[in-house]
Amino acid sequence: MAVDPARRLAYDVLHEVGASGGYSHIVLGTKLRDADLDQRQAGFATDVVNGTLRNQLFIDAVIAECSSRQLGKIDPRVLDVLRMGVYQLLFTGTDSYAAVNESVDLAVSVSGPGPKGFTNAVLRAASKRDLNQWRTQIVPDWNSDLKLSPDELSALTSHPVWIVNALRDSLGRSRQDELRSLLEANNEAPDVTLVARPSRADVDELKAEGATPGKYSPYAYVAPAGKVARIEQVRTGDVGVQDEGSQLVTLALANAPVDGDDKSWLDLCAGPGGKAALLASLAAERGALVEGVELHEHRAKLVKRAAKGPGFAGVVVGDALEVELDNNFDRVLVDAPCTGLGVLRRRPDLRWRRSPSDLSDLTKLQADLLGNAIDRTRSGGVVAYVTCSPHIAETDLIVSQMLKQRDDVTQEDARSLFPGVPDLGPGPAVRLWPHLHGTDGMYFALLRKQ
Ligand SMILES: C[S@@+](CC[C@H](N)C(=O)[O-])C[C@H]1O[C@@H](n2cnc3c(N)ncnc32)[C@H](O)[C@@H]1O
């Protein structure tokens, strides 16, 4: 019995993520590199891993309806196979005969002949309804005009309830009706966006490779499907893989008006270096220099690899709260460690890893890093506080508490720094949203040192 290699790879990734807590994008990347799959197989394995993780709560509810055993009593190896099988049946165009039979063969190969009949029975039961019929079974009002409760939205869109509530709060009063669109956008596979680093990239060559311009950032290009690794400029680092939202917040900092000297820029949380590299390319064009700080050595190495050229002064490895640096930077970026609730579409396992208890350590660090960034900024200089989470506790509250504690800094309306980008909300901070802008969810606040 030959097991389909793409499904086997997808299973191995899911199992490693579940059993040993590996990060799905890292485990998937490593296994794909080591495997001998063609482009179509690799695309299928990637979709099965990411789609199964993104829709796990809904898929588990379907399995619970079809199984004679409680989920917790199913062999975890078999449960992973069932989850993949239900994903293929309901969310992809895979023929149900193939989805069931391939899954049965996979279950036997990872767990022996015991679960053959059980796997077959559960998946055949799951295949009796299509996705919308299962939605009706699990969330009866999903297709009506009734407003769904957080529990219903959680079941329908496979987000933990605490994340549903946190995203609802961060949307703010005027955007409450958009909660479901946001949750649904988190379940869409995003395009791979490239950044053509100014002063480094050859844009004509990039276009000739099939990349098409992005929506808002002048440096953004959407990569041709499945071809990123083959683009030579990505290999050299002159072009990087970077979400358009990350580009926009970096450009916003670089374009904030600053009087007087504008030669010395700091990226306080630089690893793995996407924003540092874009800042360094812009700095090179203006005769400025970017210095980075990064706590982890391996991430600092990634910064050095990404940010090359005359605009890059190097990266200091250490705790930004302790390393010795000047206190006269003209522009400082704090791209703070955060829960990452804005990048759920790109990091399918993140929603299952995070918990509200992560917030207390993170928010303390975020406040300390922002305070430190202000200390290192010269009078008249600017600090950008950025997170890839919209969570109120990690964003508006950090900034408002800082403004209460210190009288040497003020917040400015950042919206004019995002020219051409619609739906920027009431200000002064800017939030970018997957469902509105097609970018990762990013938060940007601009502070000026007095
Ligand atoms: C959100 S990531 C930054 C992403 C980066 N700006 C980019 O665009 O590629 C936050 C980074 O801060 C680093 N970090 C966390 N605590 C730190 C500290 N105390 N000092 C310096 N870096 C820290 C993390 O290791 C992580 O690489």
Short mmCIF file of C-alpha atoms and ligand atoms in Angstrom, two decimals:
data_model
loop_
_atom_site.label_atom_id
_atom_site.label_comp_id
_atom_site.label_asym_id
_atom_site.label_seq_id
_atom_site.Cartn_x
_atom_site.Cartn_y
_atom_site.Cartn_z
CA MET A 1 0.00 0.00 0.00
CA ALA A 2 1.67 3.21 -1.20
CA VAL A 3 0.81 6.29 0.83
CA ASP A 4 0.56 9.57 -1.09
CA PRO A 5 3.82 11.41 -0.27
CA ALA A 6 2.15 14.87 -0.09
CA ARG A 7 -0.42 13.64 2.44
CA ARG A 8 2.28 11.84 4.41
CA LEU A 9 4.32 15.03 4.58
CA ALA A 10 1.29 17.04 5.68
CA TYR A 11 0.58 14.44 8.36
CA ASP A 12 4.20 14.52 9.59
CA VAL A 13 4.02 18.30 9.94
CA LEU A 14 0.69 18.27 11.79
CA HIS A 15 1.86 15.50 14.05
CA GLU A 16 5.10 17.26 14.92
CA VAL A 17 3.24 20.52 15.58
CA GLY A 18 0.76 18.74 17.85
CA ALA A 19 3.17 16.37 19.57
CA SER A 20 6.25 18.50 20.10
CA GLY A 21 4.95 22.02 19.73
CA GLY A 22 6.92 22.84 16.55
CA TYR A 23 5.92 25.98 14.69
CA SER A 24 3.96 24.86 11.65
CA HIS A 25 5.58 27.25 9.16
CA ILE A 26 9.07 26.22 10.28
CA VAL A 27 8.36 22.46 10.37
CA LEU A 28 6.57 22.67 7.01
CA GLY A 29 9.42 24.65 5.43
CA THR A 30 12.05 22.19 6.67
CA LYS A 31 10.14 19.10 5.57
CA LEU A 32 9.36 20.55 2.14
CA ARG A 33 13.03 21.38 1.63
CA ASP A 34 14.05 17.82 2.50
CA ALA A 35 11.29 16.13 0.49
CA ASP A 36 11.19 15.25 -3.16
CA LEU A 37 7.77 16.68 -4.05
CA ASP A 38 6.93 18.45 -7.28
CA GLN A 39 5.38 21.94 -7.17
CA ARG A 40 1.79 20.66 -7.29
CA GLN A 41 2.36 18.16 -4.48
CA ALA A 42 4.15 20.74 -2.35
CA GLY A 43 1.25 23.17 -2.88
CA PHE A 44 -1.26 20.50 -1.89
CA ALA A 45 0.69 19.54 1.26
CA THR A 46 1.00 23.21 2.23
CA ASP A 47 -2.71 23.79 1.75
CA VAL A 48 -3.67 20.70 3.76
CA VAL A 49 -1.40 21.69 6.68
CA ASN A 50 -2.48 25.31 6.79
CA GLY A 51 -6.15 24.70 6.04
CA THR A 52 -6.43 21.92 8.62
CA LEU A 53 -4.87 24.12 11.31
CA ARG A 54 -6.91 27.20 10.41
CA ASN A 55 -10.20 25.30 10.51
CA GLN A 56 -9.39 22.92 13.33
CA LEU A 57 -12.20 23.86 15.72
CA PHE A 58 -14.86 23.46 13.05
CA ILE A 59 -13.29 20.25 11.75
CA ASP A 60 -13.22 18.81 15.28
CA ALA A 61 -16.91 19.60 15.68
CA VAL A 62 -17.61 17.66 12.46
CA ILE A 63 -15.50 14.72 13.68
CA ALA A 64 -17.34 14.76 17.03
CA GLU A 65 -20.65 14.45 15.16
CA CYS A 66 -19.38 11.54 13.08
CA SER A 67 -17.42 9.58 15.65
CA SER A 68 -18.60 6.96 18.09
CA ARG A 69 -15.67 7.96 20.31
CA GLN A 70 -15.02 11.24 22.10
CA LEU A 71 -12.25 13.26 20.48
CA GLY A 72 -10.01 12.96 23.54
CA LYS A 73 -10.18 9.17 23.31
CA ILE A 74 -9.05 8.98 19.66
CA ASP A 75 -5.40 8.07 19.06
CA PRO A 76 -3.79 11.50 18.32
CA ARG A 77 -2.19 10.08 15.18
CA VAL A 78 -5.56 8.96 13.87
CA LEU A 79 -7.13 12.26 14.90
CA ASP A 80 -4.57 14.14 12.78
CA VAL A 81 -5.41 11.92 9.80
CA LEU A 82 -9.14 12.49 10.35
CA ARG A 83 -8.67 16.25 10.58
CA MET A 84 -6.75 16.25 7.30
CA GLY A 85 -9.40 14.03 5.74
CA VAL A 86 -12.29 16.28 6.81
CA TYR A 87 -10.40 19.33 5.54
CA GLN A 88 -9.99 17.72 2.13
CA LEU A 89 -13.64 16.63 2.04
CA LEU A 90 -15.17 19.96 3.03
CA PHE A 91 -12.74 22.72 2.08
CA THR A 92 -10.97 21.52 -1.08
CA GLY A 93 -12.27 20.09 -4.30
CA THR A 94 -10.73 16.68 -3.51
CA ASP A 95 -12.88 13.82 -4.72
CA SER A 96 -14.46 12.21 -1.63
CA TYR A 97 -13.53 8.68 -2.69
CA ALA A 98 -9.86 9.71 -2.88
CA ALA A 99 -10.02 11.74 0.36
CA VAL A 100 -11.49 8.81 2.32
CA ASN A 101 -9.32 6.06 0.83
CA GLU A 102 -6.07 7.99 0.99
CA SER A 103 -6.84 8.86 4.61
CA VAL A 104 -7.55 5.24 5.50
CA ASP A 105 -4.24 4.16 3.96
CA LEU A 106 -2.46 6.96 5.81
CA ALA A 107 -4.08 6.01 9.15
CA VAL A 108 -2.93 2.40 8.67
CA SER A 109 0.59 3.48 7.80
CA VAL A 110 0.98 5.74 10.86
CA SER A 111 -0.97 3.69 13.39
CA GLY A 112 -1.28 0.09 12.12
CA PRO A 113 -4.38 -1.71 10.84
CA GLY A 114 -6.48 -1.12 14.01
CA PRO A 115 -8.09 2.23 13.05
CA LYS A 116 -8.89 1.25 9.44
CA GLY A 117 -12.63 0.69 9.95
CA PHE A 118 -13.01 3.63 12.35
CA THR A 119 -11.26 6.08 10.01
CA ASN A 120 -13.34 4.88 7.10
CA ALA A 121 -16.61 5.18 9.07
CA VAL A 122 -15.91 8.71 10.38
CA LEU A 123 -14.86 10.08 7.01
CA ARG A 124 -17.71 8.44 5.13
CA ALA A 125 -20.13 10.02 7.61
CA ALA A 126 -18.41 13.40 7.17
CA SER A 127 -18.69 13.10 3.39
CA LYS A 128 -22.48 12.78 3.56
CA ARG A 129 -22.87 16.56 3.97
CA ASP A 130 -21.13 19.43 2.21
CA LEU A 131 -19.51 22.37 3.99
CA ASN A 132 -22.63 24.52 4.17
CA GLN A 133 -24.74 21.63 5.44
CA TRP A 134 -22.18 21.04 8.18
CA ARG A 135 -22.24 24.74 8.99
CA THR A 136 -25.99 24.52 9.44
CA GLN A 137 -25.57 21.47 11.65
CA ILE A 138 -22.97 23.14 13.89
CA VAL A 139 -24.12 26.78 13.83
CA PRO A 140 -27.78 26.70 12.74
CA ASP A 141 -28.02 30.50 12.26
CA TRP A 142 -24.76 30.87 10.32
CA ASN A 143 -26.50 31.93 7.11
CA SER A 144 -29.27 34.09 8.59
CA ASP A 145 -29.29 37.81 9.30
CA LEU A 146 -29.12 37.14 13.03
CA LYS A 147 -26.04 38.46 14.80
CA LEU A 148 -23.91 35.51 15.85
CA SER A 149 -22.66 35.23 19.43
CA PRO A 150 -18.92 34.95 20.16
CA ASP A 151 -19.40 31.20 20.75
CA GLU A 152 -21.10 30.78 17.39
CA LEU A 153 -18.45 32.86 15.59
CA SER A 154 -15.80 30.81 17.32
CA ALA A 155 -17.35 27.52 16.13
CA LEU A 156 -17.98 28.80 12.61
CA THR A 157 -14.58 30.39 11.98
CA SER A 158 -12.39 28.25 14.25
CA HIS A 159 -11.03 30.99 16.51
CA PRO A 160 -10.77 30.52 20.28
CA VAL A 161 -13.52 32.59 21.96
CA TRP A 162 -11.01 34.84 23.73
CA ILE A 163 -9.54 35.82 20.34
CA VAL A 164 -13.02 36.51 18.93
CA ASN A 165 -13.65 38.84 21.86
CA ALA A 166 -10.21 40.48 21.63
CA LEU A 167 -10.63 41.17 17.91
CA ARG A 168 -14.14 42.51 18.47
CA ASP A 169 -12.78 44.95 21.07
CA SER A 170 -9.90 46.02 18.86
CA LEU A 171 -12.17 46.72 15.89
CA GLY A 172 -13.74 49.50 17.96
CA ARG A 173 -17.32 50.67 18.07
CA SER A 174 -17.58 51.83 14.46
CA ARG A 175 -16.35 48.53 13.00
CA GLN A 176 -18.29 46.01 15.11
CA ASP A 177 -20.19 44.78 12.05
CA GLU A 178 -16.92 43.76 10.44
CA LEU A 179 -15.97 41.15 13.02
CA ARG A 180 -17.15 38.20 10.99
CA SER A 181 -15.37 39.46 7.84
CA LEU A 182 -12.17 39.82 9.84
CA LEU A 183 -12.44 36.29 11.24
CA GLU A 184 -13.16 34.92 7.78
CA ALA A 185 -10.21 36.85 6.31
CA ASN A 186 -7.97 35.16 8.91
CA ASN A 187 -8.89 31.85 7.31
CA GLU A 188 -7.89 32.85 3.78
CA ALA A 189 -4.45 31.90 2.50
CA PRO A 190 -2.71 35.24 1.84
CA ASP A 191 -0.72 36.04 -1.28
CA VAL A 192 3.03 35.99 -0.90
CA THR A 193 4.09 39.63 -1.05
CA LEU A 194 7.59 40.73 -1.94
CA VAL A 195 9.42 43.93 -1.18
CA ALA A 196 11.69 45.28 -3.90
CA ARG A 197 14.23 46.90 -1.60
CA PRO A 198 14.93 50.38 -2.95
CA SER A 199 18.49 51.02 -4.13
CA ARG A 200 18.98 47.24 -4.35
CA ALA A 201 16.25 45.53 -6.38
CA ASP A 202 15.90 45.37 -10.16
CA VAL A 203 12.16 45.94 -10.53
CA ASP A 204 12.03 45.23 -14.27
CA GLU A 205 13.61 41.85 -13.73
CA LEU A 206 11.15 41.15 -10.91
CA LYS A 207 8.20 41.99 -13.16
CA ALA A 208 9.68 39.79 -15.88
CA GLU A 209 9.56 36.91 -13.37
CA GLY A 210 5.78 37.41 -13.17
CA ALA A 211 5.52 39.55 -10.00
CA THR A 212 2.72 42.12 -10.09
CA PRO A 213 2.59 45.45 -8.19
CA GLY A 214 0.98 45.47 -4.74
CA LYS A 215 -1.86 47.73 -3.69
CA TYR A 216 -0.38 50.51 -1.59
CA SER A 217 3.35 50.24 -1.00
CA PRO A 218 5.42 51.43 -3.97
CA TYR A 219 7.86 48.61 -3.21
CA ALA A 220 5.31 45.76 -2.91
CA TYR A 221 4.93 43.03 -5.53
CA VAL A 222 2.74 39.94 -5.39
CA ALA A 223 4.83 36.87 -6.10
CA PRO A 224 3.80 34.42 -8.81
CA ALA A 225 2.29 31.35 -7.09
CA GLY A 226 4.82 28.77 -5.96
CA LYS A 227 7.78 30.54 -7.58
CA VAL A 228 9.26 32.65 -4.78
CA ALA A 229 12.17 30.36 -4.04
CA ARG A 230 13.22 30.44 -7.67
CA ILE A 231 13.48 34.21 -7.94
CA GLU A 232 17.19 35.00 -7.99
CA GLN A 233 16.78 38.42 -6.31
CA VAL A 234 15.00 36.75 -3.37
CA ARG A 235 18.03 34.50 -3.00
CA THR A 236 20.40 37.46 -2.95
CA GLY A 237 18.17 39.43 -0.54
CA ASP A 238 17.71 42.41 -2.85
CA VAL A 239 14.07 41.39 -2.84
CA GLY A 240 12.52 40.11 0.39
CA VAL A 241 9.31 38.36 1.36
CA GLN A 242 7.40 40.95 3.37
CA ASP A 243 3.73 41.64 3.90
CA GLU A 244 2.54 44.96 2.50
CA GLY A 245 1.38 46.06 5.98
CA SER A 246 4.91 45.66 7.31
CA GLN A 247 6.19 47.75 4.41
CA LEU A 248 3.61 50.47 5.04
CA VAL A 249 4.45 50.91 8.72
CA THR A 250 8.17 51.02 7.89
CA LEU A 251 7.57 53.65 5.22
CA ALA A 252 5.38 55.62 7.61
CA LEU A 253 8.26 55.89 10.08
CA ALA A 254 10.76 56.75 7.34
CA ASN A 255 8.46 59.47 5.95
CA ALA A 256 7.42 61.13 9.21
CA PRO A 257 8.57 64.77 9.12
CA VAL A 258 11.66 65.44 11.21
CA ASP A 259 13.35 68.84 11.54
CA GLY A 260 17.11 69.11 11.53
CA ASP A 261 19.47 66.13 11.46
CA ASP A 262 18.10 62.95 9.99
CA LYS A 263 21.08 60.67 9.75
CA SER A 264 20.75 58.17 12.49
CA TRP A 265 17.96 55.62 12.78
CA LEU A 266 17.43 52.76 15.24
CA ASP A 267 15.45 49.51 15.00
CA LEU A 268 15.15 48.33 18.58
CA CYS A 269 13.60 44.88 17.88
CA ALA A 270 15.20 44.09 14.56
CA GLY A 271 15.06 40.31 14.04
CA PRO A 272 14.52 38.73 11.59
CA GLY A 273 15.14 41.97 9.75
CA GLY A 274 12.40 42.67 7.22
CA LYS A 275 11.77 46.20 8.44
CA ALA A 276 15.46 46.86 9.17
CA ALA A 277 16.32 45.90 5.58
CA LEU A 278 13.70 48.24 4.12
CA LEU A 279 14.75 51.03 6.48
CA ALA A 280 18.40 50.50 5.53
CA SER A 281 17.59 50.68 1.81
CA LEU A 282 15.70 53.93 2.33
CA ALA A 283 18.45 55.26 4.58
CA ALA A 284 21.03 54.52 1.90
CA GLU A 285 19.13 56.79 -0.51
CA ARG A 286 19.13 59.61 2.06
CA GLY A 287 22.65 59.27 3.44
CA ALA A 288 21.36 57.97 6.80
CA LEU A 289 22.36 54.87 8.79
CA VAL A 290 20.21 52.25 10.51
CA GLU A 291 21.42 50.43 13.57
CA GLY A 292 19.60 47.34 14.83
CA VAL A 293 19.26 45.67 18.22
CA GLU A 294 18.10 42.08 18.58
CA LEU A 295 17.94 39.88 21.65
CA HIS A 296 18.55 36.54 19.94
CA GLU A 297 21.78 35.81 18.14
CA HIS A 298 20.21 33.60 15.46
CA ARG A 299 17.69 36.32 14.65
CA ALA A 300 20.44 38.96 14.60
CA LYS A 301 22.20 36.86 11.95
CA LEU A 302 19.03 37.01 9.86
CA VAL A 303 19.05 40.81 10.19
CA LYS A 304 22.62 40.94 8.88
CA ARG A 305 21.66 38.73 5.96
CA ALA A 306 18.63 40.87 5.04
CA ALA A 307 19.93 44.37 5.67
CA LYS A 308 23.01 44.93 3.57
CA GLY A 309 24.47 48.00 1.97
CA PRO A 310 25.57 51.51 2.83
CA GLY A 311 22.44 52.32 4.89
CA PHE A 312 23.05 49.55 7.42
CA ALA A 313 25.33 50.17 10.40
CA GLY A 314 25.04 46.68 11.90
CA VAL A 315 23.12 44.93 14.62
CA VAL A 316 23.88 44.77 18.33
CA VAL A 317 22.99 41.43 19.90
CA GLY A 318 21.48 41.92 23.34
CA ASP A 319 18.57 43.10 25.40
CA ALA A 320 17.43 46.47 24.10
CA LEU A 321 16.71 47.48 27.69
CA GLU A 322 20.36 46.97 28.65
CA VAL A 323 22.67 47.46 25.65
CA GLU A 324 24.67 50.67 25.45
CA LEU A 325 23.56 52.95 22.66
CA ASP A 326 23.40 56.66 21.93
CA ASN A 327 20.44 58.70 23.09
CA ASN A 328 20.20 60.86 20.01
CA PHE A 329 18.54 58.85 17.27
CA ASP A 330 16.40 60.78 14.80
CA ARG A 331 13.99 57.92 14.09
CA VAL A 332 13.39 54.85 16.25
CA LEU A 333 11.30 51.79 15.45
CA VAL A 334 9.89 49.58 18.22
CA ASP A 335 8.36 46.61 16.43
CA ALA A 336 7.51 44.97 19.70
CA PRO A 337 7.14 41.26 20.43
CA CYS A 338 3.39 40.63 20.65
CA THR A 339 0.68 37.96 20.51
CA GLY A 340 0.63 38.19 16.71
CA LEU A 341 -3.17 38.28 16.53
CA GLY A 342 -2.82 40.32 13.32
CA VAL A 343 -0.99 37.54 11.46
CA LEU A 344 -3.31 34.61 12.11
CA ARG A 345 -3.84 34.03 8.37
CA ARG A 346 -0.09 33.64 7.87
CA ARG A 347 0.59 31.63 11.03
CA PRO A 348 -2.19 29.02 11.09
CA ASP A 349 -1.14 27.39 14.38
CA LEU A 350 -0.76 30.64 16.31
CA ARG A 351 -4.39 30.87 17.41
CA TRP A 352 -3.99 27.52 19.20
CA ARG A 353 -0.68 28.47 20.84
CA ARG A 354 -1.60 31.78 22.31
CA SER A 355 -3.59 32.32 25.50
CA PRO A 356 -4.72 35.44 27.36
CA SER A 357 -2.08 34.70 30.00
CA ASP A 358 0.62 35.61 27.43
CA LEU A 359 -0.51 39.20 27.64
CA SER A 360 0.83 40.18 31.02
CA ASP A 361 4.52 39.45 30.23
CA LEU A 362 4.22 40.84 26.72
CA THR A 363 2.56 44.10 27.71
CA LYS A 364 5.18 44.76 30.40
CA LEU A 365 7.97 44.20 27.86
CA GLN A 366 6.18 46.33 25.26
CA ALA A 367 5.86 49.25 27.69
CA ASP A 368 9.52 48.91 28.76
CA LEU A 369 10.70 48.80 25.14
CA LEU A 370 8.64 51.83 24.19
CA GLY A 371 9.94 53.78 27.18
CA ASN A 372 13.48 52.80 26.25
CA ALA A 373 12.94 53.86 22.64
CA ILE A 374 11.78 57.29 23.77
CA ASP A 375 14.88 57.61 25.96
CA ARG A 376 17.08 56.94 22.93
CA THR A 377 15.40 59.50 20.70
CA ARG A 378 16.67 63.05 20.38
CA SER A 379 14.42 65.99 21.04
CA GLY A 380 12.26 66.50 17.92
CA GLY A 381 12.88 62.94 16.74
CA VAL A 382 10.16 60.33 16.22
CA VAL A 383 9.36 56.89 17.62
CA ALA A 384 7.12 54.42 15.81
CA TYR A 385 5.42 51.91 18.08
CA VAL A 386 4.37 48.96 15.92
CA THR A 387 2.78 45.58 16.64
CA CYS A 388 1.41 42.83 14.42
CA SER A 389 -1.45 42.53 16.87
CA PRO A 390 -4.48 44.80 17.10
CA HIS A 391 -5.17 43.77 20.72
CA ILE A 392 -6.08 46.88 22.73
CA ALA A 393 -3.84 45.89 25.64
CA GLU A 394 -0.81 45.69 23.34
CA THR A 395 -1.56 48.80 21.34
CA ASP A 396 -3.67 51.77 22.45
CA LEU A 397 -3.24 51.00 26.14
CA ILE A 398 0.55 50.82 25.90
CA VAL A 399 0.64 54.18 24.14
CA SER A 400 -1.93 55.93 26.32
CA GLN A 401 -0.22 54.78 29.53
CA MET A 402 3.13 55.99 28.21
CA LEU A 403 1.63 59.38 27.42
CA LYS A 404 0.23 59.57 30.95
CA GLN A 405 3.55 58.64 32.54
CA ARG A 406 5.84 60.92 30.54
CA ASP A 407 5.65 64.57 29.64
CA ASP A 408 8.53 64.51 27.15
CA VAL A 409 6.57 62.87 24.35
CA THR A 410 3.37 63.51 22.37
CA GLN A 411 1.38 61.40 19.95
CA GLU A 412 0.74 62.62 16.42
CA ASP A 413 -1.97 61.67 13.95
CA ALA A 414 -0.28 59.04 11.78
CA ARG A 415 -2.91 58.77 9.06
CA SER A 416 -1.24 61.18 6.64
CA LEU A 417 1.78 58.87 6.62
CA PHE A 418 -0.30 56.22 4.83
CA PRO A 419 -1.09 58.06 1.56
CA GLY A 420 -3.62 56.30 -0.65
CA VAL A 421 -4.59 53.77 2.00
CA PRO A 422 -8.35 53.93 2.71
CA ASP A 423 -10.28 53.15 5.91
CA LEU A 424 -7.66 54.33 8.37
CA GLY A 425 -10.19 54.89 11.16
CA PRO A 426 -10.44 57.83 13.58
CA GLY A 427 -6.68 58.13 14.33
CA PRO A 428 -4.34 59.17 15.79
CA ALA A 429 -2.93 55.61 15.55
CA VAL A 430 -3.39 53.58 12.36
CA ARG A 431 -4.66 50.02 12.21
CA LEU A 432 -4.36 47.95 9.04
CA TRP A 433 -6.72 44.98 8.70
CA PRO A 434 -6.68 41.76 6.66
CA HIS A 435 -10.37 42.09 5.73
CA LEU A 436 -10.11 45.79 4.73
CA HIS A 437 -6.64 46.24 3.35
CA GLY A 438 -5.62 42.69 2.47
CA THR A 439 -2.55 43.16 4.67
CA ASP A 440 -1.58 41.60 7.96
CA GLY A 441 -3.20 43.29 10.93
CA MET A 442 -0.73 46.00 11.94
CA TYR A 443 -0.81 48.79 14.51
CA PHE A 444 1.23 51.98 14.12
CA ALA A 445 1.48 54.87 16.58
CA LEU A 446 3.78 57.85 16.02
CA LEU A 447 5.27 59.60 19.05
CA ARG A 448 7.43 62.70 18.98
CA LYS A 449 10.04 63.44 21.62
CA GLN A 450 9.69 66.96 22.94
C1 LIG B 1 7.98 41.46 16.15
S1 LIG B 1 9.60 40.91 16.08
C2 LIG B 1 10.37 42.13 15.10
C3 LIG B 1 10.25 41.88 13.62
C4 LIG B 1 11.22 42.71 12.81
N1 LIG B 1 11.11 44.13 13.10
C5 LIG B 1 11.06 42.50 11.32
O1 LIG B 1 10.39 43.29 10.66
O2 LIG B 1 11.60 41.53 10.81
C6 LIG B 1 10.22 41.29 17.66
C7 LIG B 1 11.69 40.96 17.84
O3 LIG B 1 12.10 41.53 19.09
C8 LIG B 1 13.05 40.68 19.67
N2 LIG B 1 13.12 40.99 21.10
C9 LIG B 1 12.34 40.56 22.10
N3 LIG B 1 12.70 41.10 23.26
C10 LIG B 1 13.75 41.91 22.99
C11 LIG B 1 14.58 42.73 23.79
N4 LIG B 1 14.39 42.84 25.11
N5 LIG B 1 15.56 43.40 23.18
C12 LIG B 1 15.77 43.30 21.85
N6 LIG B 1 15.02 42.52 21.05
C13 LIG B 1 14.01 41.85 21.62
C14 LIG B 1 12.54 39.29 19.34
O4 LIG B 1 13.56 38.34 19.42
C15 LIG B 1 12.01 39.49 17.94
O5 LIG B 1 13.00 39.17 17.01
#
